[in-house]
mmCIF file of C-alpha atoms in Angstrom:
data_model
loop_
_atom_site.group_PDB
_atom_site.id
_atom_site.type_symbol
_atom_site.label_atom_id
_atom_site.label_comp_id
_atom_site.label_asym_id
_atom_site.label_seq_id
_atom_site.Cartn_x
_atom_site.Cartn_y
_atom_site.Cartn_z
ATOM 1 C CA MET A 12 23.371 -0.210 28.992
ATOM 2 C CA GLU A 13 20.987 1.214 26.079
ATOM 3 C CA ASN A 14 17.837 -0.587 25.181
ATOM 4 C CA ILE A 15 17.110 -1.019 21.259
ATOM 5 C CA LEU A 16 13.710 -2.111 19.512
ATOM 6 C CA ILE A 17 13.894 -3.090 16.008
ATOM 7 C CA THR A 18 10.668 -2.417 14.088
ATOM 8 C CA ILE A 19 9.782 -4.305 10.958
ATOM 9 C CA CYS A 20 6.438 -2.716 9.781
ATOM 10 C CA ALA A 21 4.482 -4.314 6.767
ATOM 11 C CA ARG A 22 0.812 -3.281 5.731
ATOM 12 C CA GLY A 23 -1.576 -6.695 4.116
ATOM 13 C CA GLY A 24 -2.323 -4.046 1.260
ATOM 14 C CA SER A 25 -0.212 -3.120 -1.282
ATOM 15 C CA LYS A 26 -2.142 -1.007 -4.697
ATOM 16 C CA GLY A 27 1.267 -1.514 -6.797
ATOM 17 C CA ILE A 28 2.428 -5.186 -5.704
ATOM 18 C CA PRO A 29 0.026 -7.280 -4.403
ATOM 19 C CA GLY A 30 1.279 -9.112 -1.427
ATOM 20 C CA LYS A 31 4.680 -7.578 -1.841
ATOM 21 C CA ASN A 32 6.103 -7.566 1.431
ATOM 22 C CA ILE A 33 5.739 -11.809 1.518
ATOM 23 C CA LYS A 34 6.437 -12.325 -1.915
ATOM 24 C CA SER A 35 9.058 -14.479 -2.753
ATOM 25 C CA LEU A 36 12.369 -12.430 -3.901
ATOM 26 C CA ASN A 37 14.964 -14.722 -5.435
ATOM 27 C CA GLY A 38 13.359 -17.608 -3.225
ATOM 28 C CA ARG A 39 12.346 -15.567 0.042
ATOM 29 C CA PRO A 40 9.595 -13.939 1.274
ATOM 30 C CA VAL A 41 10.731 -10.111 1.340
ATOM 31 C CA ILE A 42 9.995 -9.828 4.586
ATOM 32 C CA ASP A 43 12.387 -12.635 5.193
ATOM 33 C CA TYR A 44 15.337 -10.331 4.557
ATOM 34 C CA SER A 45 14.659 -7.559 7.176
ATOM 35 C CA ILE A 46 13.898 -10.398 9.744
ATOM 36 C CA LYS A 47 17.160 -12.075 8.885
ATOM 37 C CA HIS A 48 19.117 -8.021 9.367
ATOM 38 C CA ALA A 49 16.850 -7.457 12.549
ATOM 39 C CA VAL A 50 18.653 -11.224 14.116
ATOM 40 C CA MET A 51 22.132 -10.333 13.451
ATOM 41 C CA PHE A 52 22.160 -6.785 14.567
ATOM 42 C CA ALA A 53 20.920 -8.196 17.402
ATOM 43 C CA LYS A 54 23.281 -10.590 18.293
ATOM 44 C CA LEU A 55 25.886 -8.051 18.186
ATOM 45 C CA HIS A 56 24.258 -5.909 20.665
ATOM 46 C CA ASP A 57 23.073 -6.328 24.118
ATOM 47 C CA ASN A 58 19.586 -5.724 25.269
ATOM 48 C CA VAL A 59 17.803 -5.790 21.704
ATOM 49 C CA ASP A 60 13.991 -6.874 20.977
ATOM 50 C CA ILE A 61 12.659 -6.839 17.705
ATOM 51 C CA ALA A 62 8.861 -6.299 16.837
ATOM 52 C CA LEU A 63 6.619 -7.146 14.163
ATOM 53 C CA SER A 64 3.691 -4.215 13.063
ATOM 54 C CA THR A 65 1.567 -5.296 10.639
ATOM 55 C CA ASP A 66 -2.419 -5.307 10.303
ATOM 56 C CA SER A 67 -2.036 -9.262 8.368
ATOM 57 C CA GLU A 68 -2.624 -11.938 9.382
ATOM 58 C CA GLU A 69 -0.737 -13.548 6.405
ATOM 59 C CA ILE A 70 1.776 -11.541 7.088
ATOM 60 C CA LYS A 71 1.901 -12.725 10.701
ATOM 61 C CA LYS A 72 2.414 -16.203 9.442
ATOM 62 C CA VAL A 73 4.935 -15.607 7.155
ATOM 63 C CA ALA A 74 6.939 -14.052 9.476
ATOM 64 C CA ALA A 75 6.534 -16.594 11.922
ATOM 65 C CA SER A 76 7.819 -19.224 9.569
ATOM 66 C CA CYS A 77 11.070 -16.529 9.021
ATOM 67 C CA GLY A 78 11.835 -16.353 12.814
ATOM 68 C CA LEU A 79 9.846 -13.490 14.182
ATOM 69 C CA ASN A 80 6.706 -14.630 16.161
ATOM 70 C CA SER A 81 4.383 -11.190 17.154
ATOM 71 C CA GLU A 82 0.873 -11.188 18.966
ATOM 72 C CA TYR A 83 0.515 -7.352 18.140
ATOM 73 C CA THR A 84 -1.784 -6.169 15.452
ATOM 74 C CA ARG A 85 -1.456 -2.924 14.016
ATOM 75 C CA PRO A 86 -5.025 -0.576 14.672
ATOM 76 C CA ASP A 87 -7.042 -0.461 11.874
ATOM 77 C CA PHE A 88 -6.605 3.703 11.981
ATOM 78 C CA LEU A 89 -2.727 3.352 11.312
ATOM 79 C CA ALA A 90 -3.770 0.621 8.599
ATOM 80 C CA ASN A 91 -4.281 2.529 5.629
ATOM 81 C CA ASP A 92 -2.821 5.031 2.915
ATOM 82 C CA THR A 93 -3.326 8.355 4.474
ATOM 83 C CA VAL A 94 -1.178 7.375 7.726
ATOM 84 C CA GLY A 95 2.466 8.336 8.012
ATOM 85 C CA LYS A 96 5.181 5.755 9.144
ATOM 86 C CA ILE A 97 6.323 7.563 12.093
ATOM 87 C CA ASP A 98 2.549 7.248 13.339
ATOM 88 C CA VAL A 99 2.845 3.540 12.719
ATOM 89 C CA LEU A 100 6.280 3.630 15.061
ATOM 90 C CA ASP A 101 4.848 5.539 17.526
ATOM 91 C CA HIS A 102 2.196 2.803 18.232
ATOM 92 C CA ILE A 103 4.283 0.370 18.336
ATOM 93 C CA LEU A 104 7.100 1.440 20.464
ATOM 94 C CA TYR A 105 5.093 2.733 23.031
ATOM 95 C CA HIS A 106 3.070 -0.693 23.088
ATOM 96 C CA GLU A 107 6.060 -2.854 23.002
ATOM 97 C CA GLU A 108 7.312 -0.535 26.079
ATOM 98 C CA GLU A 109 3.998 -1.248 27.935
ATOM 99 C CA GLN A 110 3.963 -5.418 26.929
ATOM 100 C CA ARG A 111 7.780 -6.137 27.964
ATOM 101 C CA GLN A 112 7.748 -3.207 30.878
ATOM 102 C CA LYS A 113 10.933 -1.625 29.658
ATOM 103 C CA LYS A 114 11.812 1.265 27.810
ATOM 104 C CA TYR A 115 13.740 1.639 24.954
ATOM 105 C CA ASP A 116 16.311 4.261 24.149
ATOM 106 C CA ILE A 117 16.854 3.582 20.400
ATOM 107 C CA LEU A 118 14.426 2.406 17.544
ATOM 108 C CA LEU A 119 15.736 1.254 14.470
ATOM 109 C CA ASP A 120 13.346 0.843 11.685
ATOM 110 C CA LEU A 121 14.176 -1.882 9.096
ATOM 111 C CA ASP A 122 11.988 -1.262 6.181
ATOM 112 C CA VAL A 123 10.678 -4.447 4.268
ATOM 113 C CA SER A 124 10.252 -2.879 0.618
ATOM 114 C CA SER A 125 13.946 -1.874 1.095
ATOM 115 C CA PRO A 126 15.942 -4.962 2.095
ATOM 116 C CA MET A 127 19.448 -3.934 -0.057
ATOM 117 C CA ARG A 128 21.193 -3.246 3.397
ATOM 118 C CA THR A 129 24.319 -5.021 4.949
ATOM 119 C CA ILE A 130 24.810 -5.663 8.536
ATOM 120 C CA ASP A 131 27.949 -3.660 7.678
ATOM 121 C CA ASP A 132 25.825 -0.452 6.887
ATOM 122 C CA LEU A 133 23.988 -0.657 10.101
ATOM 123 C CA GLN A 134 26.716 -1.385 12.104
ATOM 124 C CA GLN A 135 28.481 1.649 11.102
ATOM 125 C CA ALA A 136 25.318 3.956 10.704
ATOM 126 C CA PHE A 137 24.819 3.067 14.598
ATOM 127 C CA LYS A 138 28.246 3.757 15.528
ATOM 128 C CA ILE A 139 28.165 7.130 13.887
ATOM 129 C CA PHE A 140 24.647 7.710 15.425
ATOM 130 C CA ILE A 141 25.658 6.580 19.050
ATOM 131 C CA GLN A 142 28.993 9.246 19.029
ATOM 132 C CA ASN A 143 26.493 11.783 18.262
ATOM 133 C CA LYS A 144 24.720 12.780 21.338
ATOM 134 C CA GLU A 145 23.008 15.337 20.132
ATOM 135 C CA ALA A 146 21.221 13.810 16.843
ATOM 136 C CA LEU A 147 17.817 12.482 17.186
ATOM 137 C CA ASN A 148 17.988 9.926 14.167
ATOM 138 C CA ILE A 149 20.085 8.789 11.086
ATOM 139 C CA PHE A 150 18.793 7.391 8.072
ATOM 140 C CA SER A 151 20.435 5.765 4.802
ATOM 141 C CA VAL A 152 20.683 7.792 1.620
ATOM 142 C CA SER A 153 22.228 7.146 -1.572
ATOM 143 C CA LYS A 154 23.903 8.847 -4.658
ATOM 144 C CA PRO A 155 21.187 10.819 -6.657
ATOM 145 C CA HIS A 156 20.379 10.339 -10.188
ATOM 146 C CA LYS A 157 19.077 13.881 -10.410
ATOM 147 C CA ASN A 158 19.748 17.146 -8.585
ATOM 148 C CA PRO A 159 17.039 19.638 -7.915
ATOM 149 C CA TYR A 160 19.577 22.116 -8.362
ATOM 150 C CA PHE A 161 20.063 21.445 -11.911
ATOM 151 C CA ASN A 162 17.546 19.137 -13.141
ATOM 152 C CA VAL A 163 14.755 18.753 -11.376
ATOM 153 C CA VAL A 164 12.109 20.858 -12.087
ATOM 154 C CA GLU A 165 8.362 21.894 -10.703
ATOM 155 C CA LEU A 166 5.677 23.817 -12.480
ATOM 156 C CA LYS A 167 4.441 26.461 -10.962
ATOM 157 C CA GLU A 168 1.135 28.886 -11.000
ATOM 158 C CA ASP A 169 1.179 30.222 -14.457
ATOM 159 C CA GLY A 170 1.444 26.693 -16.075
ATOM 160 C CA PHE A 171 5.552 27.587 -16.505
ATOM 161 C CA CYS A 172 8.382 25.428 -14.989
ATOM 162 C CA LYS A 173 11.061 26.208 -13.102
ATOM 163 C CA LEU A 174 13.797 24.521 -11.090
ATOM 164 C CA VAL A 175 13.368 22.944 -7.853
ATOM 165 C CA LYS A 176 16.364 24.500 -6.354
ATOM 166 C CA GLN A 177 18.281 27.348 -7.517
ATOM 167 C CA SER A 178 21.836 28.061 -7.571
ATOM 168 C CA ASP A 179 24.464 29.512 -9.860
ATOM 169 C CA SER A 180 25.663 25.992 -11.084
ATOM 170 C CA LYS A 181 26.309 25.854 -14.596
ATOM 171 C CA SER A 182 27.164 21.861 -14.720
ATOM 172 C CA ARG A 183 25.080 18.983 -12.240
ATOM 173 C CA GLN A 184 29.180 18.230 -11.050
ATOM 174 C CA ALA A 185 29.208 21.950 -9.663
ATOM 175 C CA ALA A 186 25.731 21.836 -8.167
ATOM 176 C CA PRO A 187 25.239 21.477 -4.462
ATOM 177 C CA VAL A 188 25.667 17.766 -3.299
ATOM 178 C CA VAL A 189 22.226 15.935 -2.463
ATOM 179 C CA TYR A 190 21.185 12.493 -1.625
ATOM 180 C CA ASP A 191 18.279 10.240 -2.126
ATOM 181 C CA MET A 192 16.568 9.054 1.144
ATOM 182 C CA ASN A 193 16.414 5.185 0.180
ATOM 183 C CA ALA A 194 14.395 4.121 3.105
ATOM 184 C CA SER A 195 16.338 1.370 3.820
ATOM 185 C CA PHE A 196 17.007 2.043 7.417
ATOM 186 C CA TYR A 197 16.130 5.009 10.275
ATOM 187 C CA ILE A 198 17.584 4.958 13.604
ATOM 188 C CA TYR A 199 15.569 6.880 16.470
ATOM 189 C CA ARG A 200 16.616 7.728 19.506
ATOM 190 C CA LYS A 201 13.591 8.271 21.722
ATOM 191 C CA ALA A 202 13.610 11.631 22.416
ATOM 192 C CA PHE A 203 12.125 12.080 19.003
ATOM 193 C CA PHE A 204 8.794 10.225 19.670
ATOM 194 C CA ASP A 205 8.419 12.025 22.995
ATOM 195 C CA GLN A 206 8.979 15.400 21.204
ATOM 196 C CA LYS A 207 5.884 14.303 19.063
ATOM 197 C CA LEU A 208 8.094 14.609 15.889
ATOM 198 C CA ARG A 209 6.120 13.948 12.582
ATOM 199 C CA SER A 210 8.746 14.314 9.773
ATOM 200 C CA ALA A 211 12.329 12.016 9.604
ATOM 201 C CA ILE A 212 13.721 14.882 8.390
ATOM 202 C CA THR A 213 14.703 17.545 11.536
ATOM 203 C CA ASP A 214 17.356 19.655 12.408
ATOM 204 C CA LYS A 215 18.971 17.296 13.908
ATOM 205 C CA SER A 216 19.324 14.666 11.726
ATOM 206 C CA LEU A 217 21.832 12.520 10.625
ATOM 207 C CA LEU A 218 22.444 10.642 6.909
ATOM 208 C CA PHE A 219 24.476 7.747 6.157
ATOM 209 C CA LEU A 220 25.784 7.106 2.391
ATOM 210 C CA MET A 221 25.753 3.584 1.341
ATOM 211 C CA ASP A 222 28.501 3.017 -1.054
ATOM 212 C CA HIS A 223 26.192 0.335 -2.562
ATOM 213 C CA ILE A 224 23.423 0.137 -4.884
ATOM 214 C CA CYS A 225 19.786 0.259 -2.813
ATOM 215 C CA PHE A 226 16.299 1.284 -3.969
ATOM 216 C CA ASP A 227 12.745 0.861 -2.773
ATOM 217 C CA ILE A 228 10.492 -2.046 -4.037
ATOM 218 C CA ASP A 229 7.384 0.457 -5.207
ATOM 219 C CA GLU A 230 6.450 -0.562 -8.612
ATOM 220 C CA PRO A 231 6.484 -3.913 -10.187
ATOM 221 C CA ILE A 232 9.636 -3.145 -12.343
ATOM 222 C CA ASP A 233 11.540 -2.034 -9.320
ATOM 223 C CA PHE A 234 10.365 -6.106 -7.528
ATOM 224 C CA ASP A 235 11.682 -7.447 -11.334
ATOM 225 C CA MET A 236 15.056 -5.831 -11.079
ATOM 226 C CA MET A 237 15.855 -6.533 -7.731
ATOM 227 C CA GLU A 238 15.048 -10.233 -8.340
ATOM 228 C CA PHE A 239 17.600 -9.924 -11.651
ATOM 229 C CA LEU A 240 20.033 -8.396 -9.300
ATOM 230 C CA LEU A 241 19.842 -11.380 -6.261
ATOM 231 C CA SER A 242 19.016 -14.367 -8.764
ATOM 232 C CA ALA A 243 21.954 -13.310 -11.545
ATOM 233 C CA ASN A 244 24.332 -12.616 -8.574
ATOM 234 C CA LYS A 245 24.937 -9.045 -9.540
ATOM 235 C CA LEU A 246 25.918 -7.145 -6.630
ATOM 236 C CA ASP A 247 29.021 -7.331 -4.851
ATOM 237 C CA PHE A 248 27.118 -7.281 -1.376
ATOM 238 C CA GLU A 249 25.351 -9.600 0.421
ATOM 239 C CA ILE A 250 21.720 -8.886 1.887
#
């Protein structure tokens, strides 16, 4: 039986939206959505533990009020804007293994600021991942609004622009299919961390395409949009 660790990572500081991770979203702290998803997933599987990674005592208190207690505090060297998420996951993973005296086979990371996921999304992605023994990880994606083969450009050294990716496509519909990584969830095998990989995109990565809207709360307008969608019951799924 495989041991699963679910991680919920939330920094205290946020430049775009102060207190974003514990801000009330349709009457619930943002972090509560991910905590509830973690609990729901854990009830459907054996040998699941849930861990919180944060540098904030306030976030710890809010998480505890939502049912997730934690004695772990993210160290200062992992609590700044220059640190990658994988370094944070690596640290909490090995910390939990040491504290709980057990080894984990799979890590499921639920991103606090991208909560528009369903338990069915998690179940389907997990099934796909488990069935592919070669895969190191799988992550959620959405259909993109732009395509780098057709209408995404970058500047050249001479100051003029060019398409990010070149193709012979005459229309966006004919361009190669691409996806947006929506950051909602990532599932990793322990081998990913044992190999000291530093990017979620590897040559053994799978993707899970969500069939509904999903986006990250990055700017205040994102928060307002998500608040409206939830409060006005505009979603055709439950998060």
